[in-house]
Amino acid sequence: MSAHPILQARGLVKRYGRVTALDNADFDLYPGEILAVIGDNGAGKSSLIKALSGAVQPDEGEILLDGKPVHFSSPLQAQDAGIATVYQTLALSPALSIVDNMFVGRELRKPGFMGQYLRQLDKPAMRAFAREKLSELGLMTIQNIDQQVETLSGGQRQGVAVARAAAFGSKVIILDEPTAALGVKESRRVLELILDVRSRGIPIVLISHNMPHVFEVADRIHIHRLGRRLCTIDPKEHSMSDAVAYMTGAKEPGDKAA
Amino acid sequence: MSAHPILQARGLVKRYGRVTALDNADFDLYPGEILAVIGDNGAGKSSLIKALSGAVQPDEGEILLDGKPVHFSSPLQAQDAGIATVYQTLALSPALSIVDNMFVGRELRKPGFMGQYLRQLDKPAMRAFAREKLSELGLMTIQNIDQQVETLSGGQRQGVAVARAAAFGSKVIILDEPTAALGVKESRRVLELILDVRSRGIPIVLISHNMPHVFEVADRIHIHRLGRRLCTIDPKEHSMSDAVAYMTGAKEPGDKAA
Amino acid sequence: MTQSAPKGQSFEHDLEKSDKRVASFEAHSKGGLHRLQHILHGNPTLVPVIVLLVSVAVFGLIAGGKFFSAFNLTLIMQQVSIIGILAAAQSLIILTAGIDLSVAAIMVLMSVIAGNLAVYSGWPAPIALLVAFVGGTVAGLMNGLLVTKVKLPPFITTLGTWSIFYALNLWLSGAQSIRSQDIDANAPLLKFFGEALSFGGARITYGSILMIAIFGVLWYMLNHTAWGRHVYAVGDDKEAAELAGIRTDRTLLSVYMLAGFVCSIAAWASIGRVGSISPQSFYEGNLQSITAVVVGGISLFGGRGSILGALFGALIVGVFQSGLRLSNVDVLWQVFAIGWLIIIAVAIDQWIRKVSA
Amino acid sequence: MTQSAPKGQSFEHDLEKSDKRVASFEAHSKGGLHRLQHILHGNPTLVPVIVLLVSVAVFGLIAGGKFFSAFNLTLIMQQVSIIGILAAAQSLIILTAGIDLSVAAIMVLMSVIAGNLAVYSGWPAPIALLVAFVGGTVAGLMNGLLVTKVKLPPFITTLGTWSIFYALNLWLSGAQSIRSQDIDANAPLLKFFGEALSFGGARITYGSILMIAIFGVLWYMLNHTAWGRHVYAVGDDKEAAELAGIRTDRTLLSVYMLAGFVCSIAAWASIGRVGSISPQSFYEGNLQSITAVVVGGISLFGGRGSILGALFGALIVGVFQSGLRLSNVDVLWQVFAIGWLIIIAVAIDQWIRKVSA
Amino acid sequence: ADVGACLITKTDTNPFFVKMKEGATAKAKEMGIQLSTFAGKIDGDVETQIAAVESCIAAGAKGILITPSDSRALAPAVTQARENGLLVIALDTPFEPPETADATFATDNFLAGELIGQWAAAKMGDTSGAKIAMLDLNASEISVDYLRNNGFLQGFGVDIKDPKDIGDEDDPRIVGNDVTNGNEEGGRTAMENLLQKDPGVNVVYTINEPAAAGAYEALKAVGLENQALIVSVDGGCPGVQNVKDGVIGATSMQFPLLMASKGIEAIAAFAADGTKPANTEGLDFFNTGVELVTDEPVEGIPSITSEEALKRCWG
Ligand SMILES: Nc1ncnc2c1ncn2[C@@H]1O[C@H](COP(=O)(O)OP(=O)(O)OP(=O)(O)O)[C@@H](O)[C@H]1O
Ligand SMILES: Nc1ncnc2c1ncn2[C@@H]1O[C@H](COP(=O)(O)OP(=O)(O)OP(=O)(O)O)[C@@H](O)[C@H]1O
Ligand SMILES: [Mg+2]
Ligand SMILES: [Mg+2]
């Protein structure tokens, strides 16, 4: 593990009315690793990654990218900084095509006059690129890249969202329960994709309730509890039972936490 | 296993435009059993149980309850016949309270004049009953039974939906991926509830992508593939690998199918 | 069927020891404005009540005793009563996430029908009214069928039926009002709701009482019967309500029919209020009833808000109009002020709902 | 960091052998009506085109040669042009799942402003028009800010601003029209869009050409630029669009400003069309523009439909009105027929979209 | 200023009523009367006018000047006001029956129509070849609408059948009726539509001058502006200017300012000693007069020129 975290958070606080979703949460992601984030329902995992990806603004605390403080006031800013996120809700536009969804916010324009002055989109280039990315993910059972996303099954949609993140995340990719609604086969594909992305050197944050999956792919596990990081453990040194016990409050972590 | 299925379907067909979601699907549920239904994403599991519970009308085929043909033209009719369902989307009304959601469609009226002629609801009785059911499910971390459902976490909502089904399903309870979004602890609670309901003699249909859960609680496993029942297997005689192989089409089931 | 108690997967043994908390709740001590916001958040119906009281107080200061007289305050009630009853019907539709552009058109059409039958065709007034009630309900049914069976959006349905009802109204009436004297002579019952209880300077018409009674009954139905819960559930999430076992189409139909029926009661009341039967009156009543509903804090997205809000909303608009008139504000600037009232009232409502930080 | 390739859980080894099909697709051979439904489902913009052609044909038969003359057909274009341009602005808003009740009010206000400056204050006409363009954009900005920053529903925002713009319009104009002759004398440029190309019996005004040009430009922007994709995405699911990296508030603001700007172009065109500047014209223009949009098959829920539909919708309404008049139908029954047109056009659209079985 | 008076007009958007308001305001200021003004939002907005009458009662005004949006529907409200001791004067539009109000200061709208009808007939000479386009107000056919319409037709020599109905005539010389909403845009569209029915239209009746201006634009667009005589009613300054410019052949001038200032005077007198205004002899209202304005006078019909009229327009 290299010495300097690529993405860091210190003392994040986020309140929704009377609920404190994040209560002084810390977070560290190191280059090239897969970091799993686990925790009970409502522990604040999604709130944490929303804060990291600019989808919500924390009330307190700071976020550092490559050691420099950053302030994302919208998901777009985080994406421009190289942080791509697959949210629990997927964030796809049902009536738009697969291509349009993949490129939303980062459309390619035609070269030359049409693109520069008339801002015309380069649809063929976007189609070719989207097809390539989806094939990499083994998702080319999709016959038509111009199909509306609402005509896809839940698993296929998840695939499109993951492909989008994998294609555009240059620094960090964050996945919030990417396999929750997926079948055995489809989940496997996503896990393979995660490992593949890691092998390209891009670090990944994976939120999941599936312990076998987490222990299979994670390099480190961040255990979130009651709105804050309880500890970070090494899956090779801790058992699933330990992780579950810490996460649910059945056991207190020793000082062995990584 | 007793001889006569309590709920049966023969040759169900359901088409959505050019997609055939159910393609001559059969289904049998025997009294007192937990039947798991597994299959790939898009195999047609949800379509099957929607047809069984009156949420969609099949284009062809028949459904038999206690051996008698029935035709449910709305979910209400299926509920009145004793079939309670937790849909993948939960079917809760976010702005209504927990009590209101539990009793929607089966409200209790005050006795006497107020109830009979002025049709006044018996709110105290409904509150007491709801509290009891939720406590049984270990869900009484909910402080206020009059809380709006939208203020609950995903796990708590799932709990309310399951409690509603458990409370009102007198003949059959159907659960479509009830643990998909749940944490380890919360999933465990739901599994315990399922076993508890079975011990009261009510048969359960459980759709899930989580093989360990399925093999833990199911008495029989219905494997759904490409819109129809591929086979039914006994979890004590088949391994998880077999089930996954059949369901994904990696292996063909032998004639050993139950 | 017998099976030993399951243990679950290996990593789950320690679950029994886990604690039961889910997320922490804290009470923050914040400034006064935030406290107010929190209190109102808990009791959203209070908002229009407060706005109402504040506007009464403000106009009392500006316009002085004229405004504050018992006569004027009961007058506002009278003036508001018809739009108020329409707003009650409108609230029902809006609670189901619809919108009804045809309420006033149904009302005027039914008053014309009742008037034609009772005054010109010599039918007994009760029968003429009965025909109007049935007519209003059928008009509502037509809206309801288009919404539930043909699955048209309510906005489009009622945009269409508005034109249809308006044309029928002009056709039946020949665009001629029925004179007050003719009604008095042939069917005084039609003007029942124009009569009033007077004491001191106050003059409370039966029409004002009717409006309050209608709100009372609908409030009871919405909050204390199963039907009411179903209306909210359908407005909140129609698909979820259907799956949960509500016959949503039947509920919607009943709502549209009831709204049509309430419009036909408004038709009766309007004869008392206006004194005659005027086919051209209340042309803007559709939008005015929507204004009352939104000023009263009922969400246009359905499923949220109390019907009593619409009553207060109607009163707020009435107080504004009366106050502005008595303060000698030009009509032009009255229109201007009502525009801002709508925006500001709903903005306050949004602020109250957005409790955070 | 090094780790051998994972095998997954024990039950997953055989996955490689699994087949790739997900759900089966079948082509059903169905009756002609169903075939038609399927074809139109694939090309929803065809629907209003077909309705348009059918209504032209039907009225051609009923009203005969008068209707079918080049003169009459180009006249319909002229008559439709202003509501058509407003419908273009309205479509932009409706595509974002909003609705704009203030389009016509903005247009009239801007025509009054341009007229006052150019005719009475003696400003050069181009400058006066520039002020109107800026004014329209600012009016749109005001709507947009209320929708995005104060988070009011668009219906309520524009219900409020409608009153506000209307009041300002009456105040600035003193309810007085500016005469055609005065415009000719002081600022003929204002009437530019009233001029026409004539050949044969046809008379195509620059205003009609402008309408088509505006639809062309907006169509290009919506379908061939990133901004257009964002507009659809925001209308489809605002929250998803935000998370996907669209600055939704900025997109919405740009849409409202553009709509306001288009309304101010409509203001210029309306001076040419009407001849004079009339503060009382187009009172019903807001609802008429909505009618054109929904008849053209654009969904009120946002994100779906082609802006060209609004052009055909406006033309359909124009053809209906012209045809009914030439068939000697009373105004009353014209109102009635337009009501049914709205309902039937949208019902057909719903039927097309619901392809099943 | 203890004496309060109210002016309630049909709308605030019609220049005619705006003028009326100006006249009343000026007179009230002069006489030291506190004037409140009200208006409906659109024509036919009965309920706003009723509320206005009630507010006047509540405000303790001495008198009300009102142009009723519906001459029947407002009767009960006005009766209530009179019972409360207010003087009620109908301006421009009489009540039905006229005795509903204490007095009526009005133009005879039927006469106004008749004058332009007679003028148009005299101007044409032989009216057998007339092709008349009737540009009316709106679908509701309110009293001004049918009075002016039928007045015109009577003056022109057409059998009007029911004097309260528009469009029931069967004279073949009438090309058709269409509605204008009393504004330029409606006037233009309506004229275009009627030209479609018969491009030979040579007489155009319009409900008011804005509609006439719109009709002229439609004719001009197809080069027929010299083929048709346009007549109108109102006598607003822009309308008179249009007579001068040859857009409108003749218009009947009314005097809203006069109506309003007379009304204020009457209220002042009533407040001072309780005298109520009297009607013009032989009429059931106080006639504020109609003048035919045209630059092409015809024999036997008294008229004034646009030059003269411009000095008095809406006086
Ligand atoms: N927009 C919101 N408004 C109000 N409360 C919210 C909002 N978003 C989250 N919360 C609350 O904040 C807490 C943390 O929620 P969060 O979604 O981060 O949990 P999570 O760990 O992702 O849970 P899960 O595993 O169920 O996805 C919960 O109590 C939730 O109800
Ligand atoms: N309302 C609908 N309209 C169109 N197609 C539908 C609809 N509902 C389901 N389908 C299609 O029918 C097929 C079966 O869907 P279904 O939801 O039954 O699958 P499932 O087995 O429940 O999958 P999952 O495990 O992802 O929930 C899919 O191809 C789906 O896209
Ligand atoms: Mg989460
Ligand atoms: Mg499913």
JSON list of N, CA, C and O in Angstrom, two decimals, chain D residues 66 73 93 98 117 153 174 198 217 237 264 289 292 298 306 319-320 335 339 354:
[
{"chain": "D", "resi": 66, "resn": "LYS", "atom": "N", "xyz": [-62.94, 26.08, -51.19]},
{"chain": "D", "resi": 66, "resn": "LYS", "atom": "CA", "xyz": [-62.53, 27.25, -50.41]},
{"chain": "D", "resi": 66, "resn": "LYS", "atom": "C", "xyz": [-61.43, 26.86, -49.44]},
{"chain": "D", "resi": 66, "resn": "LYS", "atom": "O", "xyz": [-60.47, 27.57, -49.24]},
{"chain": "D", "resi": 73, "resn": "LEU", "atom": "N", "xyz": [-54.76, 27.72, -47.34]},
{"chain": "D", "resi": 73, "resn": "LEU", "atom": "CA", "xyz": [-53.77, 26.92, -46.62]},
{"chain": "D", "resi": 73, "resn": "LEU", "atom": "C", "xyz": [-52.64, 27.79, -46.10]},
{"chain": "D", "resi": 73, "resn": "LEU", "atom": "O", "xyz": [-52.17, 27.61, -44.97]},
{"chain": "D", "resi": 93, "resn": "ILE", "atom": "N", "xyz": [-40.39, 24.15, -22.26]},
{"chain": "D", "resi": 93, "resn": "ILE", "atom": "CA", "xyz": [-40.68, 24.04, -20.84]},
{"chain": "D", "resi": 93, "resn": "ILE", "atom": "C", "xyz": [-41.31, 22.68, -20.54]},
{"chain": "D", "resi": 93, "resn": "ILE", "atom": "O", "xyz": [-40.94, 22.03, -19.56]},
{"chain": "D", "resi": 98, "resn": "GLY", "atom": "N", "xyz": [-42.11, 20.78, -17.05]},
{"chain": "D", "resi": 98, "resn": "GLY", "atom": "CA", "xyz": [-42.75, 21.96, -16.47]},
{"chain": "D", "resi": 98, "resn": "GLY", "atom": "C", "xyz": [-43.99, 22.33, -17.25]},
{"chain": "D", "resi": 98, "resn": "GLY", "atom": "O", "xyz": [-44.47, 21.56, -18.10]},
{"chain": "D", "resi": 117, "resn": "LEU", "atom": "N", "xyz": [-41.31, 52.10, -26.76]},
{"chain": "D", "resi": 117, "resn": "LEU", "atom": "CA", "xyz": [-40.00, 52.71, -26.97]},
{"chain": "D", "resi": 117, "resn": "LEU", "atom": "C", "xyz": [-39.86, 53.22, -28.39]},
{"chain": "D", "resi": 117, "resn": "LEU", "atom": "O", "xyz": [-39.41, 54.36, -28.60]},
{"chain": "D", "resi": 153, "resn": "PRO", "atom": "N", "xyz": [-43.08, 24.75, -7.89]},
{"chain": "D", "resi": 153, "resn": "PRO", "atom": "CA", "xyz": [-43.52, 24.02, -9.08]},
{"chain": "D", "resi": 153, "resn": "PRO", "atom": "C", "xyz": [-43.76, 25.02, -10.22]},
{"chain": "D", "resi": 153, "resn": "PRO", "atom": "O", "xyz": [-44.27, 26.12, -9.97]},
{"chain": "D", "resi": 174, "resn": "GLY", "atom": "N", "xyz": [-51.38, 51.39, -20.54]},
{"chain": "D", "resi": 174, "resn": "GLY", "atom": "CA", "xyz": [-52.61, 52.09, -20.22]},
{"chain": "D", "resi": 174, "resn": "GLY", "atom": "C", "xyz": [-53.78, 51.48, -20.96]},
{"chain": "D", "resi": 174, "resn": "GLY", "atom": "O", "xyz": [-54.77, 52.13, -21.24]},
{"chain": "D", "resi": 198, "resn": "SER", "atom": "N", "xyz": [-45.76, 36.49, -52.13]},
{"chain": "D", "resi": 198, "resn": "SER", "atom": "CA", "xyz": [-46.98, 36.03, -52.75]},
{"chain": "D", "resi": 198, "resn": "SER", "atom": "C", "xyz": [-46.67, 35.37, -54.08]},
{"chain": "D", "resi": 198, "resn": "SER", "atom": "O", "xyz": [-45.86, 35.86, -54.85]},
{"chain": "D", "resi": 217, "resn": "VAL", "atom": "N", "xyz": [-34.56, 25.43, -35.80]},
{"chain": "D", "resi": 217, "resn": "VAL", "atom": "CA", "xyz": [-33.39, 25.69, -34.96]},
{"chain": "D", "resi": 217, "resn": "VAL", "atom": "C", "xyz": [-33.51, 24.94, -33.63]},
{"chain": "D", "resi": 217, "resn": "VAL", "atom": "O", "xyz": [-32.58, 24.29, -33.17]},
{"chain": "D", "resi": 237, "resn": "ASP", "atom": "N", "xyz": [-35.79, 12.63, -15.71]},
{"chain": "D", "resi": 237, "resn": "ASP", "atom": "CA", "xyz": [-35.58, 12.34, -14.30]},
{"chain": "D", "resi": 237, "resn": "ASP", "atom": "C", "xyz": [-34.52, 13.33, -13.82]},
{"chain": "D", "resi": 237, "resn": "ASP", "atom": "O", "xyz": [-33.34, 13.14, -14.05]},
{"chain": "D", "resi": 264, "resn": "SER", "atom": "N", "xyz": [-40.24, 36.64, -26.81]},
{"chain": "D", "resi": 264, "resn": "SER", "atom": "CA", "xyz": [-40.03, 38.02, -27.26]},
{"chain": "D", "resi": 264, "resn": "SER", "atom": "C", "xyz": [-39.88, 38.08, -28.78]},
{"chain": "D", "resi": 264, "resn": "SER", "atom": "O", "xyz": [-40.23, 39.09, -29.40]},
{"chain": "D", "resi": 289, "resn": "SER", "atom": "N", "xyz": [-51.35, 27.68, -26.43]},
{"chain": "D", "resi": 289, "resn": "SER", "atom": "CA", "xyz": [-50.05, 27.09, -26.74]},
{"chain": "D", "resi": 289, "resn": "SER", "atom": "C", "xyz": [-49.93, 25.71, -26.09]},
{"chain": "D", "resi": 289, "resn": "SER", "atom": "O", "xyz": [-49.37, 24.79, -26.68]},
{"chain": "D", "resi": 292, "resn": "ALA", "atom": "N", "xyz": [-51.76, 23.26, -28.28]},
{"chain": "D", "resi": 292, "resn": "ALA", "atom": "CA", "xyz": [-50.99, 22.86, -29.45]},
{"chain": "D", "resi": 292, "resn": "ALA", "atom": "C", "xyz": [-49.95, 21.81, -29.07]},
{"chain": "D", "resi": 292, "resn": "ALA", "atom": "O", "xyz": [-49.78, 20.81, -29.77]},
{"chain": "D", "resi": 298, "resn": "ILE", "atom": "N", "xyz": [-46.61, 15.80, -27.23]},
{"chain": "D", "resi": 298, "resn": "ILE", "atom": "CA", "xyz": [-45.51, 15.90, -26.28]},
{"chain": "D", "resi": 298, "resn": "ILE", "atom": "C", "xyz": [-46.05, 15.62, -24.89]},
{"chain": "D", "resi": 298, "resn": "ILE", "atom": "O", "xyz": [-47.08, 16.16, -24.49]},
{"chain": "D", "resi": 306, "resn": "SER", "atom": "N", "xyz": [-41.18, 14.95, -29.65]},
{"chain": "D", "resi": 306, "resn": "SER", "atom": "CA", "xyz": [-40.36, 15.81, -30.49]},
{"chain": "D", "resi": 306, "resn": "SER", "atom": "C", "xyz": [-41.00, 17.19, -30.55]},
{"chain": "D", "resi": 306, "resn": "SER", "atom": "O", "xyz": [-42.22, 17.32, -30.62]},
{"chain": "D", "resi": 319, "resn": "VAL", "atom": "N", "xyz": [-56.12, 24.18, -38.54]},
{"chain": "D", "resi": 319, "resn": "VAL", "atom": "CA", "xyz": [-56.93, 23.56, -39.58]},
{"chain": "D", "resi": 319, "resn": "VAL", "atom": "C", "xyz": [-58.35, 23.34, -39.08]},
{"chain": "D", "resi": 319, "resn": "VAL", "atom": "O", "xyz": [-59.33, 23.60, -39.78]},
{"chain": "D", "resi": 320, "resn": "PHE", "atom": "N", "xyz": [-58.46, 22.89, -37.84]},
{"chain": "D", "resi": 320, "resn": "PHE", "atom": "CA", "xyz": [-59.79, 22.66, -37.27]},
{"chain": "D", "resi": 320, "resn": "PHE", "atom": "C", "xyz": [-60.58, 23.96, -37.24]},
{"chain": "D", "resi": 320, "resn": "PHE", "atom": "O", "xyz": [-61.73, 24.00, -37.66]},
{"chain": "D", "resi": 335, "resn": "VAL", "atom": "N", "xyz": [-65.90, 25.94, -30.09]},
{"chain": "D", "resi": 335, "resn": "VAL", "atom": "CA", "xyz": [-65.32, 25.74, -28.76]},
{"chain": "D", "resi": 335, "resn": "VAL", "atom": "C", "xyz": [-65.52, 24.28, -28.35]},
{"chain": "D", "resi": 335, "resn": "VAL", "atom": "O", "xyz": [-64.59, 23.61, -27.87]},
{"chain": "D", "resi": 339, "resn": "GLY", "atom": "N", "xyz": [-62.61, 21.25, -27.74]},
{"chain": "D", "resi": 339, "resn": "GLY", "atom": "CA", "xyz": [-62.56, 20.42, -26.53]},
{"chain": "D", "resi": 339, "resn": "GLY", "atom": "C", "xyz": [-62.40, 18.95, -26.87]},
{"chain": "D", "resi": 339, "resn": "GLY", "atom": "O", "xyz": [-61.52, 18.26, -26.34]},
{"chain": "D", "resi": 354, "resn": "LYS", "atom": "N", "xyz": [-49.28, 2.70, -25.98]},
{"chain": "D", "resi": 354, "resn": "LYS", "atom": "CA", "xyz": [-49.54, 1.48, -25.22]},
{"chain": "D", "resi": 354, "resn": "LYS", "atom": "C", "xyz": [-49.53, 0.28, -26.16]},
{"chain": "D", "resi": 354, "resn": "LYS", "atom": "O", "xyz": [-50.55, -0.29, -26.45]}
]
